[in-house]
PDB file of C-alpha atoms and ligand atoms in Angstrom:
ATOM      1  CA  UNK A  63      -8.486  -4.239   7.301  1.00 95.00           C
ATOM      2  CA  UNK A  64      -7.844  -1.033   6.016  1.00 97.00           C
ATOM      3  CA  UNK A  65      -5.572  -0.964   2.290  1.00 97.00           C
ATOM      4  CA  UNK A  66      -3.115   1.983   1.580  1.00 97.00           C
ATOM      5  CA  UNK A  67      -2.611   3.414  -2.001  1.00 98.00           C
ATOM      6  CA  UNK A  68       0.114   5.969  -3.341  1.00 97.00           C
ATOM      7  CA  UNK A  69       2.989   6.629  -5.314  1.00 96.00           C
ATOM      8  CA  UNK A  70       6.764   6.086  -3.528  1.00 93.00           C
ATOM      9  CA  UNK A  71       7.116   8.922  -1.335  1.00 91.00           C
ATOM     10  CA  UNK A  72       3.631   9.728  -0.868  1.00 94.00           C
ATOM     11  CA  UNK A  73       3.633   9.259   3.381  1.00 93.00           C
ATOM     12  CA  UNK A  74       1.879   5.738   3.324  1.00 94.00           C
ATOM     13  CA  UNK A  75       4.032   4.426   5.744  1.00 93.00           C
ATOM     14  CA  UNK A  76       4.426   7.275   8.194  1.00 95.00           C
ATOM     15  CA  UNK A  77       0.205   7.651   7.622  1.00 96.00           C
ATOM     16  CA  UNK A  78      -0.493   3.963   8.050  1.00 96.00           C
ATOM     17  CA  UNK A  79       2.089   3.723  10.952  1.00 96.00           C
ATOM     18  CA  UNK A  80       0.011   6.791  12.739  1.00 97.00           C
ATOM     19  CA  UNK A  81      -3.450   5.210  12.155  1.00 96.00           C
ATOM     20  CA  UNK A  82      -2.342   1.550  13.292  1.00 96.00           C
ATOM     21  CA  UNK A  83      -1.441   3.297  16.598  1.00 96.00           C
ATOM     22  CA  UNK A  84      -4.955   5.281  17.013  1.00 94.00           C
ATOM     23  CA  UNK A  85      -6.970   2.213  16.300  1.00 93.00           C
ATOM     24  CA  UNK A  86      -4.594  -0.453  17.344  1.00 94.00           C
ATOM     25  CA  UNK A  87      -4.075  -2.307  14.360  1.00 95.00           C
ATOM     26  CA  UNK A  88      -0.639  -3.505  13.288  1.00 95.00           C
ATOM     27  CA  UNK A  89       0.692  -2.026  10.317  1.00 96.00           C
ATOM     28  CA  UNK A  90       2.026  -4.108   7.327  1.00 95.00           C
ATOM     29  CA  UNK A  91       3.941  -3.027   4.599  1.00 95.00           C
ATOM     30  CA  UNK A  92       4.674  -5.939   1.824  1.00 95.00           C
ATOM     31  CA  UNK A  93       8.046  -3.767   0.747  1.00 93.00           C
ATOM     32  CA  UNK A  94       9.360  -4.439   4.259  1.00 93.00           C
ATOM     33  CA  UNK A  95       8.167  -7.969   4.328  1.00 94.00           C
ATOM     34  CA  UNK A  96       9.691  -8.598   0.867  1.00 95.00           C
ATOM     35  CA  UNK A  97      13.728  -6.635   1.674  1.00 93.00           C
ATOM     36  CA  UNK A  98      13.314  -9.190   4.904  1.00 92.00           C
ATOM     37  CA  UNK A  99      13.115 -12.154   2.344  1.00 91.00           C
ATOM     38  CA  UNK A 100      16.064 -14.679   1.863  1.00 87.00           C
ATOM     39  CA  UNK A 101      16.087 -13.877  -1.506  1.00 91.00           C
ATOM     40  CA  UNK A 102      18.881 -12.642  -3.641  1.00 93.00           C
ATOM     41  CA  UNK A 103      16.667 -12.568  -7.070  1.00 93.00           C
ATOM     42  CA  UNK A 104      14.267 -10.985  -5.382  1.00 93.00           C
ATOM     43  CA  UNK A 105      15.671  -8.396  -3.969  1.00 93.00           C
ATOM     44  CA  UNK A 106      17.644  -7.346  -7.430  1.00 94.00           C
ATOM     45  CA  UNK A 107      14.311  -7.288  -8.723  1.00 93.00           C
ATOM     46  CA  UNK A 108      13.065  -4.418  -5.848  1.00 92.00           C
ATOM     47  CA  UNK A 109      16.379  -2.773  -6.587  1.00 90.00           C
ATOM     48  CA  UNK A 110      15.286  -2.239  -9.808  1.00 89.00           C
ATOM     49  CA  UNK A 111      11.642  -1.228  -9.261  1.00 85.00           C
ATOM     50  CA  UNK A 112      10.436  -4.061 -10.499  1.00 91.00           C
ATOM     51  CA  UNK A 113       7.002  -5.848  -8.961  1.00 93.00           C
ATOM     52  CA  UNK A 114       7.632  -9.165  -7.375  1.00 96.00           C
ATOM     53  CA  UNK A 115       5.079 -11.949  -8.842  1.00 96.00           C
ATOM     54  CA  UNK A 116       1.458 -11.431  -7.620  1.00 97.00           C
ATOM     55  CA  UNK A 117       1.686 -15.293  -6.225  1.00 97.00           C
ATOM     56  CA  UNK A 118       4.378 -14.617  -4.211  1.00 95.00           C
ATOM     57  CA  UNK A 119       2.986 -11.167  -2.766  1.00 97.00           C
ATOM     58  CA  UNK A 120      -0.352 -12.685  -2.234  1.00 97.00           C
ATOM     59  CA  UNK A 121       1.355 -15.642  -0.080  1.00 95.00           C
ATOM     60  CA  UNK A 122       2.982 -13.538   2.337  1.00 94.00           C
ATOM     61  CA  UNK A 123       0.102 -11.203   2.661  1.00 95.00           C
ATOM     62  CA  UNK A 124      -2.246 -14.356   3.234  1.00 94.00           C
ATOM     63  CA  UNK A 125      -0.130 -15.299   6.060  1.00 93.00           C
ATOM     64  CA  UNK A 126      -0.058 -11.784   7.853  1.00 92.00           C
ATOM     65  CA  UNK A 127      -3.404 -11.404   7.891  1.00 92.00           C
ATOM     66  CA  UNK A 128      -4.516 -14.536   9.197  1.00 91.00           C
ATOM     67  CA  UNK A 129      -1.897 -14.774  11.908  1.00 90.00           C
ATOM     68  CA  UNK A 130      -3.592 -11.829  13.388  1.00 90.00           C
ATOM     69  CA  UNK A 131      -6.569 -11.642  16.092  1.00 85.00           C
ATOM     70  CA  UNK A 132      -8.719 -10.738  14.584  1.00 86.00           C
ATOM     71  CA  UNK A 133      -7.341 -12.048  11.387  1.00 84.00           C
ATOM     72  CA  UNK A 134      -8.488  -8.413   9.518  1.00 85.00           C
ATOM     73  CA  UNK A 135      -7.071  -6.127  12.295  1.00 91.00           C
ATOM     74  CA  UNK A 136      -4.378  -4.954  10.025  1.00 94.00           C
ATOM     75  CA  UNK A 137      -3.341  -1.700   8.126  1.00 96.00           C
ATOM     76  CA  UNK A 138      -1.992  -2.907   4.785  1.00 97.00           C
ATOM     77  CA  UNK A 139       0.347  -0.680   3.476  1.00 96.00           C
ATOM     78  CA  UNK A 140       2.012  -1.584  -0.503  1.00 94.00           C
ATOM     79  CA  UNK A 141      -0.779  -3.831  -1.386  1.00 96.00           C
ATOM     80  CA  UNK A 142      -2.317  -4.394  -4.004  1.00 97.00           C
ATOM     81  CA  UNK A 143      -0.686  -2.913  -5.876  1.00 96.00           C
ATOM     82  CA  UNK A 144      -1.891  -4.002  -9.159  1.00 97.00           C
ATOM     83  CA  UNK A 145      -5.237  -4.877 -10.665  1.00 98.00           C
ATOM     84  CA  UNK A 146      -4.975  -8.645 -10.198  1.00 98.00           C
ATOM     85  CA  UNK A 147      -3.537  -8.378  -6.448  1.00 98.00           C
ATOM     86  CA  UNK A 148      -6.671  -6.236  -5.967  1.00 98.00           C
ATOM     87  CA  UNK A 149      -9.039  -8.809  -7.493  1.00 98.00           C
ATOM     88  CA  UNK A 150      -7.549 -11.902  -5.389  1.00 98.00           C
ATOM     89  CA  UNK A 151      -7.870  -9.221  -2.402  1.00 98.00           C
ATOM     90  CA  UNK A 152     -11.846  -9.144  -2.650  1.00 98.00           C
ATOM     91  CA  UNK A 153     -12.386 -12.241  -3.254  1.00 98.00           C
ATOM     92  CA  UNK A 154     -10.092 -13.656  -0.454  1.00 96.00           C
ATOM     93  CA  UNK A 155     -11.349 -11.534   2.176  1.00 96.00           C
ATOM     94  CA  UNK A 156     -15.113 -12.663   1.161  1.00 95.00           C
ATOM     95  CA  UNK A 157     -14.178 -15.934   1.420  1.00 96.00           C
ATOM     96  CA  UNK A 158     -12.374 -16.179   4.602  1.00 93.00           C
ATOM     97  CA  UNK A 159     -14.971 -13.468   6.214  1.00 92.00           C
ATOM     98  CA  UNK A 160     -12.611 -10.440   6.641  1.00 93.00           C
ATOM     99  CA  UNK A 161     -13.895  -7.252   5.870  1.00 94.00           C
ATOM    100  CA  UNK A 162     -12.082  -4.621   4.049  1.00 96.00           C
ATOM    101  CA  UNK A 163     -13.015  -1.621   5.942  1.00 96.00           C
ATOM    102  CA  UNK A 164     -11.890   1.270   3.425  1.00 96.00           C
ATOM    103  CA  UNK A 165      -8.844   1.766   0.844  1.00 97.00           C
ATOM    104  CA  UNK A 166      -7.004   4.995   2.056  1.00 97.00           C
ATOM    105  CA  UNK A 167      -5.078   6.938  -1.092  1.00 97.00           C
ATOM    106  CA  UNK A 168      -2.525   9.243  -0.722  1.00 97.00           C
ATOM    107  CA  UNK A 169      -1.888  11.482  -3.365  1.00 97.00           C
ATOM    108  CA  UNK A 170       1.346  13.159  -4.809  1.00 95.00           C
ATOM    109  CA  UNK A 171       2.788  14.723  -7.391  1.00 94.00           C
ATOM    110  CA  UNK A 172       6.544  13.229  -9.336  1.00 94.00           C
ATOM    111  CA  UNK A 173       8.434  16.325  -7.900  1.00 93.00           C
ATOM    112  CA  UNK A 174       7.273  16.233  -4.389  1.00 92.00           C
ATOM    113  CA  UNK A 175       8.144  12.334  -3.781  1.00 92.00           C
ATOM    114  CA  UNK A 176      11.747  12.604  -5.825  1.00 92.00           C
ATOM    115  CA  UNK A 177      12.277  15.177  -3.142  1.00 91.00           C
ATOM    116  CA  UNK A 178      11.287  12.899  -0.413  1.00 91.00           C
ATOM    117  CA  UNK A 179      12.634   9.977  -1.119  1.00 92.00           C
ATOM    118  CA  UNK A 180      16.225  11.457  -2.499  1.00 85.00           C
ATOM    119  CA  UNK A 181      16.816  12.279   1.287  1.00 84.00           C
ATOM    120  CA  UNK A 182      15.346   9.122   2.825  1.00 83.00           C
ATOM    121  CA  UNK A 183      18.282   6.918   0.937  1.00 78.00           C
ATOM    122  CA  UNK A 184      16.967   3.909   0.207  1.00 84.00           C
ATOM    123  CA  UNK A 185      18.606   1.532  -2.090  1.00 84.00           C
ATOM    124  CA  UNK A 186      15.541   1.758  -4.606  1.00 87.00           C
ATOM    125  CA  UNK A 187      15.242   5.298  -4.277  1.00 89.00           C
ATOM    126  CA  UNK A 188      17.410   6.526  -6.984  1.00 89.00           C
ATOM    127  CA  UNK A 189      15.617   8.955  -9.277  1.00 91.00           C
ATOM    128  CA  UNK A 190      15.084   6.843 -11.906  1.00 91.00           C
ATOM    129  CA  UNK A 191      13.918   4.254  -9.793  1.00 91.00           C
ATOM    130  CA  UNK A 192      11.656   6.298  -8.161  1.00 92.00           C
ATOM    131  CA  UNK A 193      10.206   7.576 -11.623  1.00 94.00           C
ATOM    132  CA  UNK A 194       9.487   3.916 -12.577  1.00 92.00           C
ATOM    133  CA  UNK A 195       7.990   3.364  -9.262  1.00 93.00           C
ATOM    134  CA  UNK A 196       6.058   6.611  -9.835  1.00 95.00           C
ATOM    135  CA  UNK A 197       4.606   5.469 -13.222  1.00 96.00           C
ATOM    136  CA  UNK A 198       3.679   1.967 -12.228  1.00 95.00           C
ATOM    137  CA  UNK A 199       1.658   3.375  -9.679  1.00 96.00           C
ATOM    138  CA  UNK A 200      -0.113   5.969 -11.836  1.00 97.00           C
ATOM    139  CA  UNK A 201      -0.915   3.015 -14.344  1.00 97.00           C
ATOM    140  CA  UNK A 202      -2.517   0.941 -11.906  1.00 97.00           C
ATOM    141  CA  UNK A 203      -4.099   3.164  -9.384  1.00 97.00           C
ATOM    142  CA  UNK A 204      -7.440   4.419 -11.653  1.00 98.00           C
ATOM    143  CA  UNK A 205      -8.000   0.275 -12.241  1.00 98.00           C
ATOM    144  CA  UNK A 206      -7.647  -0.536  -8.137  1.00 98.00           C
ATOM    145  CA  UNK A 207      -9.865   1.914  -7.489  1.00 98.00           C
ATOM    146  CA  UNK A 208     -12.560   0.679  -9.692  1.00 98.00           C
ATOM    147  CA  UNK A 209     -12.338  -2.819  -8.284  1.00 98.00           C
ATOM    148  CA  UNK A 210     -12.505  -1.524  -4.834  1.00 98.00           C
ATOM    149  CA  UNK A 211     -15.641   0.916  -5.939  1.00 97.00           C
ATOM    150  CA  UNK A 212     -17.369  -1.865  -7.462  1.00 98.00           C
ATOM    151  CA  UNK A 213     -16.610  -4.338  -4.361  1.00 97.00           C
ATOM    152  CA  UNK A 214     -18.460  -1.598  -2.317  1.00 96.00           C
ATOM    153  CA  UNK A 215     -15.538  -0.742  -0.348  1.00 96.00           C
ATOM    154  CA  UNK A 216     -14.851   3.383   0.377  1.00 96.00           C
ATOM    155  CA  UNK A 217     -12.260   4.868  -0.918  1.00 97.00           C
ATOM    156  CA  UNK A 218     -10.946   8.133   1.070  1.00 97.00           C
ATOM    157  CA  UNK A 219      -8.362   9.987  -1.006  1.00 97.00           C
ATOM    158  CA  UNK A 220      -6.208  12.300   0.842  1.00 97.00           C
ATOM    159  CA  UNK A 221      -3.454  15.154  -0.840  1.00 96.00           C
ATOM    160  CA  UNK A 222      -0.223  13.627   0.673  1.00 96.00           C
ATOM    161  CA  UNK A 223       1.796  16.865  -0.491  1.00 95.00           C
ATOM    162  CA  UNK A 224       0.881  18.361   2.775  1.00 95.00           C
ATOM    163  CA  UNK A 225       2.385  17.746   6.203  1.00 95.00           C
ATOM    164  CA  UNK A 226       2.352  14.825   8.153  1.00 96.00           C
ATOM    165  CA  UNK A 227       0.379  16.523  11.124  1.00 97.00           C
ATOM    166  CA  UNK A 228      -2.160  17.811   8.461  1.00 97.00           C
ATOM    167  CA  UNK A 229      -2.562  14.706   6.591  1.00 97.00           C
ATOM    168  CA  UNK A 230      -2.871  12.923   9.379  1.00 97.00           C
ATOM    169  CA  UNK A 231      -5.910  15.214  10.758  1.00 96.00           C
ATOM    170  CA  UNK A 232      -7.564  15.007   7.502  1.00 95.00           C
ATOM    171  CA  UNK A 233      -7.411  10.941   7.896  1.00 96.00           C
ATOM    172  CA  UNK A 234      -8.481  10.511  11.802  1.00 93.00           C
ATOM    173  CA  UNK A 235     -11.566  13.345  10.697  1.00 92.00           C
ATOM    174  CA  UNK A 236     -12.828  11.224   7.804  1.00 92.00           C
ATOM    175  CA  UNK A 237     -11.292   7.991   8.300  1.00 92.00           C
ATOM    176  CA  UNK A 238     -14.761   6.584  10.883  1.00 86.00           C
ATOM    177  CA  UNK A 239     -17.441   7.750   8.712  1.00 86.00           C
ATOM    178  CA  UNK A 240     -15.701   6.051   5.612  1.00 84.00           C
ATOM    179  CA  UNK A 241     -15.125   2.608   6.745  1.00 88.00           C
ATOM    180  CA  UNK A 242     -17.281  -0.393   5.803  1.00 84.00           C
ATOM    181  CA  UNK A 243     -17.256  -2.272   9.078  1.00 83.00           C
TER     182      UNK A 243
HETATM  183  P1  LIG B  30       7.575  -0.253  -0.979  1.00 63.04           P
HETATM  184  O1  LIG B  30       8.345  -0.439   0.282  1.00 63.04           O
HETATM  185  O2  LIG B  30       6.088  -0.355  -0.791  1.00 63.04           O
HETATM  186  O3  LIG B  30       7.972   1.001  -1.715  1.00 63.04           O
HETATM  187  O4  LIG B  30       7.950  -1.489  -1.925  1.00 63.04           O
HETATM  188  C1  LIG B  30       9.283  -1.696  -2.336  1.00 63.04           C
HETATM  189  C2  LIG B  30       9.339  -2.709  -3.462  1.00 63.04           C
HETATM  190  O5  LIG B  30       8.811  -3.962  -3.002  1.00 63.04           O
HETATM  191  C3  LIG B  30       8.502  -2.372  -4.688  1.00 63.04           C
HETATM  192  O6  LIG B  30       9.178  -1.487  -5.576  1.00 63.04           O
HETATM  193  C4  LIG B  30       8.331  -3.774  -5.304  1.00 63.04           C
HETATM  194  O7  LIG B  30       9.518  -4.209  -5.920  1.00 63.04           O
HETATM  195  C5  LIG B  30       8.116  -4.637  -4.059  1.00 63.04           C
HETATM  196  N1  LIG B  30       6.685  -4.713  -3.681  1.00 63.04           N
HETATM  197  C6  LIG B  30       6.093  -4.191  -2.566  1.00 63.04           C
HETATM  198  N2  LIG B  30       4.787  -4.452  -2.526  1.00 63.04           N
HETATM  199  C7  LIG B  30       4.513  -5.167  -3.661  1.00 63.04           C
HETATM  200  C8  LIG B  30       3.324  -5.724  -4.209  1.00 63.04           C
HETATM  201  N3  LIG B  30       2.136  -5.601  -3.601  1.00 63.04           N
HETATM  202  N4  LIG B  30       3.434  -6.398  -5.400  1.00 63.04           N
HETATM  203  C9  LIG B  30       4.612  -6.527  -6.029  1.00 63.04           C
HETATM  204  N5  LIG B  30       5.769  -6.020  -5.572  1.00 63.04           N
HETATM  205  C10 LIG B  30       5.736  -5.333  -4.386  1.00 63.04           C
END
């Protein structure tokens, strides 16, 4: 299993969709999971950049994972995305014996994602949303990586400002020698 990092904006979809396809994983993004959810509150809370609870995140990623075959063959794109999620993350994989291979970051600064994600359109990409969503990720992303550091897990960090075809080169170059298994 392979974790993605970033701030909105930052190509961790488009990235994690390219790298499913070159090592034939399937690529899972907990945002997507969670805007397919039967859930009004819920979604009000996405609209306004809010996190969902780390229970309920956790649940639905448990279930991915282990429906797959092998249970870790899985890009996980959105998650964790806070120091707790990360936590659980270790010590769930150890437990049920599936191996986080490396956590991929993607970099980028405010200005380049508000320009992104203004011309995607999503519903949660207004500006301000986006700045929240910008903020909670620069708050958490120094304390994931130190979990992940201390679990022994690589962490490849990757400029996202650059284009797709270029960040994806610098991933598939570095991406073998920095996985764990
Ligand atoms: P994304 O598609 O990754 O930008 O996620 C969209 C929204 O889904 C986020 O702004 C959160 O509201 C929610 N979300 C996605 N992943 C998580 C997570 N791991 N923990 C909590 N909330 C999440």
């Amino acid at each position: 299993m392979i974790l993605m990092l970033g701030p909105p904006g930052a190509g961790k979809s488009v990235q994690g969709g390219l790298l499913a396809a070159e090592l034939g994983y399937v690529s899972i993004s907990t945002g997507v999971l969670l805007r397919a959810a039967a859930d009004d509150e819920l979604h009000e809370r996405m609209l306004r950049g809010e996190l969902i609870s780390d229970e309920t995140v956790q649940e639905l990623v448990k279930k991915e994972i282990l429906k797959l075959h092998p249970p870790g063959s899985l890009i996980l794109d959105g998650f964790p995305r806070t120091p707790e999620q990360a936590k659980w993350l270790v010590s769930w994989a150890k437990d049920n014996d599936v191996c986080i291979e490396c956590l991929l970051h993607i970099t980028n600064e405010l200005d380049v994602c508000l320009e992104r994600l203004t011309s995607r359109g999503r519903h949660d990409d207004k500006p301000e949303v986006v700045r929240e969503r910008y903020e909670m990720y620069r708050d958490v992303a120094g304390p994931i990586i130190e979990i992940m550091v201390d679990a022994g897990i690589p962490v490849l960090t990757v400029d996202g400002s650059q284009s797709i075809e270029l960040v994806r080169s610098l991933v598939f170059a570095q991406i073998d020698q920095r996985r764990k298994c």
